[in-house]
Amino acid sequence: MELAKNLQTTINKSHGKTDLYVDLAQSISGILLVGFLWMHMLFVSTVVINPALFDTLSIGLDKYYLAQFGIPGTVLLIIVHIFLAGRRAPLRLRDLRIAWRLTRMMNHYDTWVWAGQVITALMIGIMASMHLWTIMTSWPLRAATSAARVASVGPADHSFGGFEFPFFIVFYVIFLIVGEYHAGFGLYRIFVKWGWFERHKMGWLLKGITVIIIALGFTALYTFTQIAANLPAGGAIH
Amino acid sequence: MSAKHTFISDVLVVGAGLAGNRAAIAAAEAGLDVIILSLIPPRRSHSTAAQGGMQAALGNSALGKGDSPDVHFADTVKGSDWGNDQEVARMFVETSPIAVRQLSQWGVPWNRVVAGKRKLPDGREVEDTKDKEGYITARDFGGTAKWRTCYTADGTGHTMVYAVDTVVCKMGITTHDRIEAISLIHDGVNCLGVVARNLRNGDIVTYLAKSTVIATGGSGRLYAASTNAVICNGAGGAICQATGIVPLGNMEAVQFHPTGMVPVWILMTEGARGDGGYLLDKNLYRFMPDYEPKKKELASRDVVSRRMTQHMRKGLGVDSKYGPHLWLDIRHLGRKWVWSNLREIANISMNFNGIDPATSLVPVRPTQHYTMGGVRTNKDGAAYGLKGLFALGEAACWDLHGFNRLGGNSVAETVVSGMIVGDAVAKYTLGATQNYNYKLIEDFVKIEEERIKNLISGKNGRENVYDIKKGVENAMMDHVGIFRTGPDLEQGVAKLQELYKRSLKIGLRSSGQGANPELADALRQPGLCRTALSICYGALMRTESRGSHSREDFPKRDDVNWLKRTLAYWKEGSDLPTLDYEPVVCKELPPGDRGYGESSAAGKDK
Amino acid sequence: MRQLTFSIFRFNPNIPGDKPRMQEYKLEEQDGMSMFVALTKIREELDPTLMFDFVCRAAICGSCAMLINGRPRLACKTLAKNMPSRITMMPLPVFKLIGDLCVDTGTWFKDLQIKTEAWVHTNKKFDPKALEEKMDNEVAEKIYEPDRCVECGCCVAACITANIRDDFIGATGINRVARFMLDPRDERSDADYFDVVGNEEGTFGCVGLMGCDDLCPMEIPLQENLAYVRRKMAAAGLKLQFQGVKVS
């Protein structure tokens, strides 16, 4: 502030209510994305109950054009969220250095959690794109195709020396944890900022929900591998 | 050589506690250019530590009904043991309610009257009436006939300091923090300003003004065990006394607060007893009613402190490695009361002793708390000896408190004298001009620069400032405590004289470069020794007991010979103050019985 | 009693050629030793050049905030018995360094008061003859809660946002504004308050890391107070939009 007060602040000042709308939009986009993610995981988890139910849901989404509008909408929301939340991240090298040094020195729980959010945000940016790409390239979504994708092992090409790696299962395990971490603590932070609930109790509640959803996700992944094992040979994705 | 920077203003206020800030506001309201100097950021002043409250006769609370400035006046005079200036006390009690209400408008969140009946810890039932609901309430304090102490929980001083400082801020008054005044500039008739040291970088700077106001607080830190902040060392008074023509008044009048927490000597507010707390001895026996059947724990502070000491001398204190102590018991007030209305002291006992006062006893012992004496001024706050020099607050002997101050009257004095003296300063300054020879100012700067040079080079000697500081603190504890005797005081004077001589031979162990803290201490120390000597020597010469000055060899108040005020001058080259006396005029209330304390009890026995 | 090792940041920018470094001092632990006692002992017995700030030494004034073992704390109420035998001390970040452990919180907070206009805004003239205006005791208590802030700077030091953005007013600033919002004597309108804190330098700059809430030495419920201001400012902003009121 020592320095800031000596600067030209009149013409550069944020005018009107922009800062409010940006802040609101950040919170709202976050809440919507958490809502999307949690719904998404619930939908995916239907495969645990019955693969047919999964397929019915998927067909339903396509039939009523929910997927066709939902996916581009979500992508748009993610992009908006990246811009809005990204402006809070320490982007300059100087900021990054200060943030990292202080986080380590203070060793304060919530600050560490936030550092985790910044890192998971970067990972989600990359992993969500890959996820989206693989889905779009294997449309439509059915329990069998998803199972095959999850269970696929590659490259398995002998020209690479017969190297086998269960890429997608590892990918989804990481993506699941990273995504749910970011969503759970993101929602926590939104609630903290707006102060609707007691902070510590609400933190535990959200941690509980996050663990449950991760557990659901693992169960779904396991179910997919089981489905894949029972698929006829050659049922792998293209 | 001249100073690095020179600042000129109409009014210079040294000290940014409640008194200094309030006076500055009064002067600025008159359209004067004011600069305030402060050792520290103003909001960190020791005024913030005033926990319990501020006395003002509003008469809103249940047991405050029927209160008036007259009752407040009588309480204050009795509290002072007829040692104060009754004209000042009269102005004070009339203005205090106005001050409280103005502070309310400035934002102090005073606690308010809540209508309804409630039972006090001692079983009495009281009722706050509906017509008073929402007005400023008050709690009980020692030595008062009515509940008169207005408060915000037990952070009264804090909220007052912040509210007053917001007004300083709003009015755009210039405040220079981390500046220490190290000498007064004067020509023998007029005060011209101060030479100061910048505590950020060690630069010597001068401040010149038509009027200079000293509001630097008390000198409690001359004692090893004091509730005071570490900056309360009396240096402001010392630089005035160093002129040789400005006297310190009644320095022997030193208050010991009954409840300093053992062993860190942090204050446990009188509000704890005002709200119904007890003092217990090692048998967990509540002993105060035996000594003071009427006021019990809430006699005036000098009396309670003496009774506690007396009780401990009987072997009834709790033994600890820090010496005997007694217990403060507020458990019966209940957790809710303790952790809301007495939260600061609850926090303090938790933080520093690991004790929750809602469930445990707090160890306490009488601890140095307040200096009634200070730069002697007239009722306008104008210092004796120099024109254009004013003093107020604890730094001054305006003489509201005489030989004992009532709890809640000091924080009240700061703002009330801020209003009254501030207006007087404004009036004086508006009609004044300043005329000086610049060479004079350069000479004063040169003296200080010479002192600094000699301290760094060790030209005068190699005495360690901290040894001397500790020596003074211990001598004051050993010889000028709650009970005093002639031989003890004589020894004290001798020790302090020796320490004073050594303080003139201090040499730094460090380089003294920049804002060196050792240099700051070294520059101050001779002045602090002189102040300590003024206390000890004044106590030795006053052969009576009055208020907090209690001579075991002269246990009675002597109104025939001692209805007078001590004035301690310091002549250059001397190693003792020159004492002079002026009469105390009891304009309204002639000397009589306080209604509590030893003489009152003796009177009843007859 | 343990032997304590103090590793203390040393740098006096006013001494030409001085360089920032950590310096070690060893002291015997004493019963009930606070960092106030320890640092005073170091200055008086080991190194008279060591700069630090104490005033009340009772956790009332807020002078002695510093990083002790990495965390912002008030040194006066940090007790050795609750610390490991190796104790590092650094000055607070964000605030300008005066020397060693001293930082200039005074200037920062003064700027903050001016920036947030932290005083009671009223057009009422004081009438010395009038009684005070009535107020509910509950309201007074509510105002006192945020008013307890001692401006020590711990919340600012503990906040990544305040560390990387020079113009962010920090939890203490938002809390200070909350204090005036709760005060019926302050006649400012929602639009006035929105102008002061309805932006990224104020309430919408907070990321919610809660270093402030967890490390406030006065245990002021900062999360509650910050959220209160954010909700109030969001509602005010939307209402003003709805009413078509422009804020500058």
mmCIF file of N, CA and C in Angstrom, chain C residues 130-200:
data_model
loop_
_atom_site.group_PDB
_atom_site.id
_atom_site.type_symbol
_atom_site.label_atom_id
_atom_site.label_comp_id
_atom_site.label_asym_id
_atom_site.label_seq_id
_atom_site.Cartn_x
_atom_site.Cartn_y
_atom_site.Cartn_z
ATOM 1 N N ALA C 130 -26.908 18.082 25.241
ATOM 2 C CA ALA C 130 -27.874 17.011 24.978
ATOM 3 C C ALA C 130 -27.426 15.690 25.599
ATOM 4 N N LEU C 131 -28.409 14.831 25.871
ATOM 5 C CA LEU C 131 -28.084 13.468 26.291
ATOM 6 C C LEU C 131 -27.564 12.691 25.085
ATOM 7 N N GLU C 132 -26.882 11.598 25.369
ATOM 8 C CA GLU C 132 -26.409 10.761 24.272
ATOM 9 C C GLU C 132 -27.598 10.096 23.595
ATOM 10 N N GLU C 133 -27.400 9.731 22.310
ATOM 11 C CA GLU C 133 -28.450 8.988 21.636
ATOM 12 C C GLU C 133 -28.510 7.582 22.209
ATOM 13 N N LYS C 134 -29.712 7.043 22.251
ATOM 14 C CA LYS C 134 -29.850 5.697 22.800
ATOM 15 C C LYS C 134 -29.334 4.664 21.804
ATOM 16 N N MET C 135 -28.926 3.537 22.359
ATOM 17 C CA MET C 135 -28.471 2.423 21.514
ATOM 18 C C MET C 135 -28.749 1.135 22.275
ATOM 19 N N ASP C 136 -29.092 0.098 21.560
ATOM 20 C CA ASP C 136 -29.266 -1.199 22.217
ATOM 21 C C ASP C 136 -27.921 -1.720 22.683
ATOM 22 N N ASN C 137 -27.894 -2.272 23.875
ATOM 23 C CA ASN C 137 -26.638 -2.823 24.360
ATOM 24 C C ASN C 137 -26.108 -3.903 23.415
ATOM 25 N N GLU C 138 -27.033 -4.654 22.824
ATOM 26 C CA GLU C 138 -26.617 -5.705 21.888
ATOM 27 C C GLU C 138 -25.880 -5.119 20.687
ATOM 28 N N VAL C 139 -26.367 -3.993 20.213
ATOM 29 C CA VAL C 139 -25.708 -3.330 19.078
ATOM 30 C C VAL C 139 -24.304 -2.890 19.493
ATOM 31 N N ALA C 140 -24.205 -2.318 20.701
ATOM 32 C CA ALA C 140 -22.897 -1.882 21.194
ATOM 33 C C ALA C 140 -21.929 -3.060 21.245
ATOM 34 N N GLU C 141 -22.426 -4.191 21.721
ATOM 35 C CA GLU C 141 -21.564 -5.377 21.814
ATOM 36 C C GLU C 141 -21.159 -5.877 20.433
ATOM 37 N N LYS C 142 -22.081 -5.763 19.500
ATOM 38 C CA LYS C 142 -21.769 -6.199 18.121
ATOM 39 C C LYS C 142 -20.682 -5.324 17.507
ATOM 40 N N ILE C 143 -20.737 -4.029 17.784
ATOM 41 C CA ILE C 143 -19.727 -3.112 17.248
ATOM 42 C C ILE C 143 -18.376 -3.407 17.886
ATOM 43 N N TYR C 144 -18.418 -3.703 19.182
ATOM 44 C CA TYR C 144 -17.156 -3.933 19.904
ATOM 45 C C TYR C 144 -16.381 -5.124 19.339
ATOM 46 N N GLU C 145 -17.113 -6.119 18.855
ATOM 47 C CA GLU C 145 -16.449 -7.344 18.378
ATOM 48 C C GLU C 145 -15.394 -7.043 17.292
ATOM 49 N N PRO C 146 -15.751 -6.436 16.167
ATOM 50 C CA PRO C 146 -14.692 -6.094 15.202
ATOM 51 C C PRO C 146 -13.798 -4.940 15.674
ATOM 52 N N ASP C 147 -14.319 -4.108 16.564
ATOM 53 C CA ASP C 147 -13.543 -2.965 17.045
ATOM 54 C C ASP C 147 -12.380 -3.410 17.921
ATOM 55 N N ARG C 148 -12.373 -4.685 18.309
ATOM 56 C CA ARG C 148 -11.295 -5.197 19.154
ATOM 57 C C ARG C 148 -9.971 -5.327 18.407
ATOM 58 N N CYS C 149 -10.003 -5.228 17.083
ATOM 59 C CA CYS C 149 -8.775 -5.358 16.292
ATOM 60 C C CYS C 149 -7.702 -4.401 16.800
ATOM 61 N N VAL C 150 -6.464 -4.928 16.997
ATOM 62 C CA VAL C 150 -5.388 -4.087 17.512
ATOM 63 C C VAL C 150 -4.399 -3.671 16.419
ATOM 64 N N GLU C 151 -4.744 -3.970 15.168
ATOM 65 C CA GLU C 151 -3.903 -3.555 14.040
ATOM 66 C C GLU C 151 -2.463 -4.036 14.184
ATOM 67 N N CYS C 152 -2.323 -5.299 14.559
ATOM 68 C CA CYS C 152 -0.981 -5.857 14.714
ATOM 69 C C CYS C 152 -0.392 -6.238 13.366
ATOM 70 N N GLY C 153 -1.262 -6.526 12.394
ATOM 71 C CA GLY C 153 -0.766 -6.877 11.066
ATOM 72 C C GLY C 153 -0.616 -8.368 10.809
ATOM 73 N N CYS C 154 -0.945 -9.204 11.786
ATOM 74 C CA CYS C 154 -0.799 -10.655 11.591
ATOM 75 C C CYS C 154 -1.650 -11.158 10.425
ATOM 76 N N CYS C 155 -2.878 -10.649 10.314
ATOM 77 C CA CYS C 155 -3.767 -11.141 9.252
ATOM 78 C C CYS C 155 -3.254 -10.743 7.875
ATOM 79 N N VAL C 156 -2.611 -9.592 7.814
ATOM 80 C CA VAL C 156 -2.063 -9.124 6.534
ATOM 81 C C VAL C 156 -0.860 -9.983 6.157
ATOM 82 N N ALA C 157 -0.024 -10.250 7.155
ATOM 83 C CA ALA C 157 1.163 -11.073 6.896
ATOM 84 C C ALA C 157 0.780 -12.492 6.507
ATOM 85 N N ALA C 158 -0.339 -12.977 7.045
ATOM 86 C CA ALA C 158 -0.738 -14.370 6.818
ATOM 87 C C ALA C 158 -1.547 -14.547 5.545
ATOM 88 N N CYS C 159 -1.724 -13.466 4.787
ATOM 89 C CA CYS C 159 -2.616 -13.507 3.627
ATOM 90 C C CYS C 159 -1.801 -13.454 2.339
ATOM 91 N N ILE C 160 -1.920 -14.498 1.518
ATOM 92 C CA ILE C 160 -1.169 -14.522 0.267
ATOM 93 C C ILE C 160 -1.581 -13.336 -0.609
ATOM 94 N N THR C 161 -2.876 -13.058 -0.660
ATOM 95 C CA THR C 161 -3.345 -11.961 -1.509
ATOM 96 C C THR C 161 -2.710 -10.638 -1.085
ATOM 97 N N ALA C 162 -2.716 -10.362 0.222
ATOM 98 C CA ALA C 162 -2.111 -9.114 0.690
ATOM 99 C C ALA C 162 -0.616 -9.093 0.406
ATOM 100 N N ASN C 163 -0.006 -10.276 0.389
ATOM 101 C CA ASN C 163 1.430 -10.346 0.107
ATOM 102 C C ASN C 163 1.757 -10.062 -1.346
ATOM 103 N N ILE C 164 0.853 -10.456 -2.259
ATOM 104 C CA ILE C 164 1.199 -10.256 -3.667
ATOM 105 C C ILE C 164 0.491 -9.053 -4.296
ATOM 106 N N ARG C 165 -0.491 -8.491 -3.584
ATOM 107 C CA ARG C 165 -1.168 -7.314 -4.143
ATOM 108 C C ARG C 165 -1.038 -6.121 -3.209
ATOM 109 N N ASP C 166 -0.333 -5.113 -3.677
ATOM 110 C CA ASP C 166 -0.030 -3.954 -2.831
ATOM 111 C C ASP C 166 -1.268 -3.194 -2.391
ATOM 112 N N ASP C 167 -2.342 -3.292 -3.178
ATOM 113 C CA ASP C 167 -3.480 -2.427 -2.891
ATOM 114 C C ASP C 167 -4.597 -3.130 -2.116
ATOM 115 N N PHE C 168 -4.403 -4.386 -1.765
ATOM 116 C CA PHE C 168 -5.455 -5.116 -1.043
ATOM 117 C C PHE C 168 -5.459 -4.695 0.426
ATOM 118 N N ILE C 169 -6.645 -4.378 0.944
ATOM 119 C CA ILE C 169 -6.708 -3.814 2.299
ATOM 120 C C ILE C 169 -6.676 -4.870 3.399
ATOM 121 N N GLY C 170 -6.736 -6.120 3.024
ATOM 122 C CA GLY C 170 -6.564 -7.194 3.999
ATOM 123 C C GLY C 170 -7.764 -7.372 4.911
ATOM 124 N N ALA C 171 -7.679 -8.446 5.707
ATOM 125 C CA ALA C 171 -8.790 -8.751 6.615
ATOM 126 C C ALA C 171 -9.017 -7.611 7.595
ATOM 127 N N THR C 172 -7.932 -7.037 8.080
ATOM 128 C CA THR C 172 -8.078 -5.955 9.052
ATOM 129 C C THR C 172 -8.861 -4.785 8.463
ATOM 130 N N GLY C 173 -8.614 -4.483 7.194
ATOM 131 C CA GLY C 173 -9.310 -3.371 6.541
ATOM 132 C C GLY C 173 -10.790 -3.659 6.358
ATOM 133 N N ILE C 174 -11.096 -4.876 5.898
ATOM 134 C CA ILE C 174 -12.499 -5.236 5.673
ATOM 135 C C ILE C 174 -13.229 -5.313 7.021
ATOM 136 N N ASN C 175 -12.537 -5.883 8.011
ATOM 137 C CA ASN C 175 -13.100 -5.969 9.358
ATOM 138 C C ASN C 175 -13.390 -4.575 9.917
ATOM 139 N N ARG C 176 -12.494 -3.646 9.632
ATOM 140 C CA ARG C 176 -12.673 -2.271 10.105
ATOM 141 C C ARG C 176 -13.922 -1.671 9.469
ATOM 142 N N VAL C 177 -14.110 -1.929 8.181
ATOM 143 C CA VAL C 177 -15.304 -1.413 7.506
ATOM 144 C C VAL C 177 -16.565 -2.065 8.093
ATOM 145 N N ALA C 178 -16.460 -3.365 8.407
ATOM 146 C CA ALA C 178 -17.604 -4.058 9.024
ATOM 147 C C ALA C 178 -18.013 -3.358 10.307
ATOM 148 N N ARG C 179 -17.006 -2.926 11.076
ATOM 149 C CA ARG C 179 -17.269 -2.254 12.334
ATOM 150 C C ARG C 179 -18.149 -1.018 12.130
ATOM 151 N N PHE C 180 -17.856 -0.269 11.054
ATOM 152 C CA PHE C 180 -18.644 0.941 10.813
ATOM 153 C C PHE C 180 -20.004 0.618 10.216
ATOM 154 N N MET C 181 -20.063 -0.442 9.405
ATOM 155 C CA MET C 181 -21.359 -0.857 8.854
ATOM 156 C C MET C 181 -22.334 -1.241 9.964
ATOM 157 N N LEU C 182 -21.782 -1.856 11.033
ATOM 158 C CA LEU C 182 -22.634 -2.298 12.135
ATOM 159 C C LEU C 182 -23.073 -1.140 13.016
ATOM 160 N N ASP C 183 -22.441 0.015 12.827
ATOM 161 C CA ASP C 183 -22.646 1.138 13.732
ATOM 162 C C ASP C 183 -23.721 2.084 13.194
ATOM 163 N N PRO C 184 -24.883 2.137 13.865
ATOM 164 C CA PRO C 184 -25.960 2.994 13.361
ATOM 165 C C PRO C 184 -25.607 4.484 13.373
ATOM 166 N N ARG C 185 -24.552 4.856 14.138
ATOM 167 C CA ARG C 185 -24.171 6.267 14.177
ATOM 168 C C ARG C 185 -23.520 6.715 12.883
ATOM 169 N N ASP C 186 -22.974 5.752 12.128
ATOM 170 C CA ASP C 186 -22.351 6.092 10.840
ATOM 171 C C ASP C 186 -23.453 6.181 9.797
ATOM 172 N N GLU C 187 -23.575 7.364 9.200
ATOM 173 C CA GLU C 187 -24.713 7.600 8.293
ATOM 174 C C GLU C 187 -24.399 7.262 6.842
ATOM 175 N N ARG C 188 -23.300 6.591 6.591
ATOM 176 C CA ARG C 188 -22.973 6.276 5.201
ATOM 177 C C ARG C 188 -24.022 5.349 4.585
ATOM 178 N N SER C 189 -24.295 5.566 3.311
ATOM 179 C CA SER C 189 -25.241 4.717 2.593
ATOM 180 C C SER C 189 -24.513 3.495 2.046
ATOM 181 N N ASP C 190 -25.300 2.529 1.579
ATOM 182 C CA ASP C 190 -24.705 1.357 0.938
ATOM 183 C C ASP C 190 -23.804 1.759 -0.224
ATOM 184 N N ALA C 191 -24.249 2.767 -0.977
ATOM 185 C CA ALA C 191 -23.449 3.209 -2.122
ATOM 186 C C ALA C 191 -22.106 3.768 -1.661
ATOM 187 N N ASP C 192 -22.111 4.470 -0.527
ATOM 188 C CA ASP C 192 -20.848 5.000 0.007
ATOM 189 C C ASP C 192 -19.903 3.864 0.372
ATOM 190 N N TYR C 193 -20.451 2.870 1.089
ATOM 191 C CA TYR C 193 -19.617 1.736 1.476
ATOM 192 C C TYR C 193 -19.144 0.955 0.257
ATOM 193 N N PHE C 194 -20.050 0.826 -0.729
ATOM 194 C CA PHE C 194 -19.687 0.083 -1.928
ATOM 195 C C PHE C 194 -18.507 0.746 -2.620
ATOM 196 N N ASP C 195 -18.522 2.055 -2.593
ATOM 197 C CA ASP C 195 -17.436 2.810 -3.198
ATOM 198 C C ASP C 195 -16.104 2.507 -2.499
ATOM 199 N N VAL C 196 -16.162 2.268 -1.189
ATOM 200 C CA VAL C 196 -14.942 2.037 -0.410
ATOM 201 C C VAL C 196 -14.444 0.592 -0.528
ATOM 202 N N VAL C 197 -15.340 -0.382 -0.367
ATOM 203 C CA VAL C 197 -14.887 -1.784 -0.345
ATOM 204 C C VAL C 197 -15.529 -2.683 -1.384
ATOM 205 N N GLY C 198 -16.413 -2.142 -2.232
ATOM 206 C CA GLY C 198 -17.078 -3.008 -3.210
ATOM 207 C C GLY C 198 -16.232 -3.252 -4.433
ATOM 208 N N ASN C 199 -14.970 -3.622 -4.207
ATOM 209 C CA ASN C 199 -14.043 -3.811 -5.324
ATOM 210 C C ASN C 199 -12.972 -4.826 -4.956
ATOM 211 N N GLU C 200 -12.058 -5.038 -5.868
ATOM 212 C CA GLU C 200 -11.033 -6.064 -5.644
ATOM 213 C C GLU C 200 -9.975 -5.638 -4.631
#
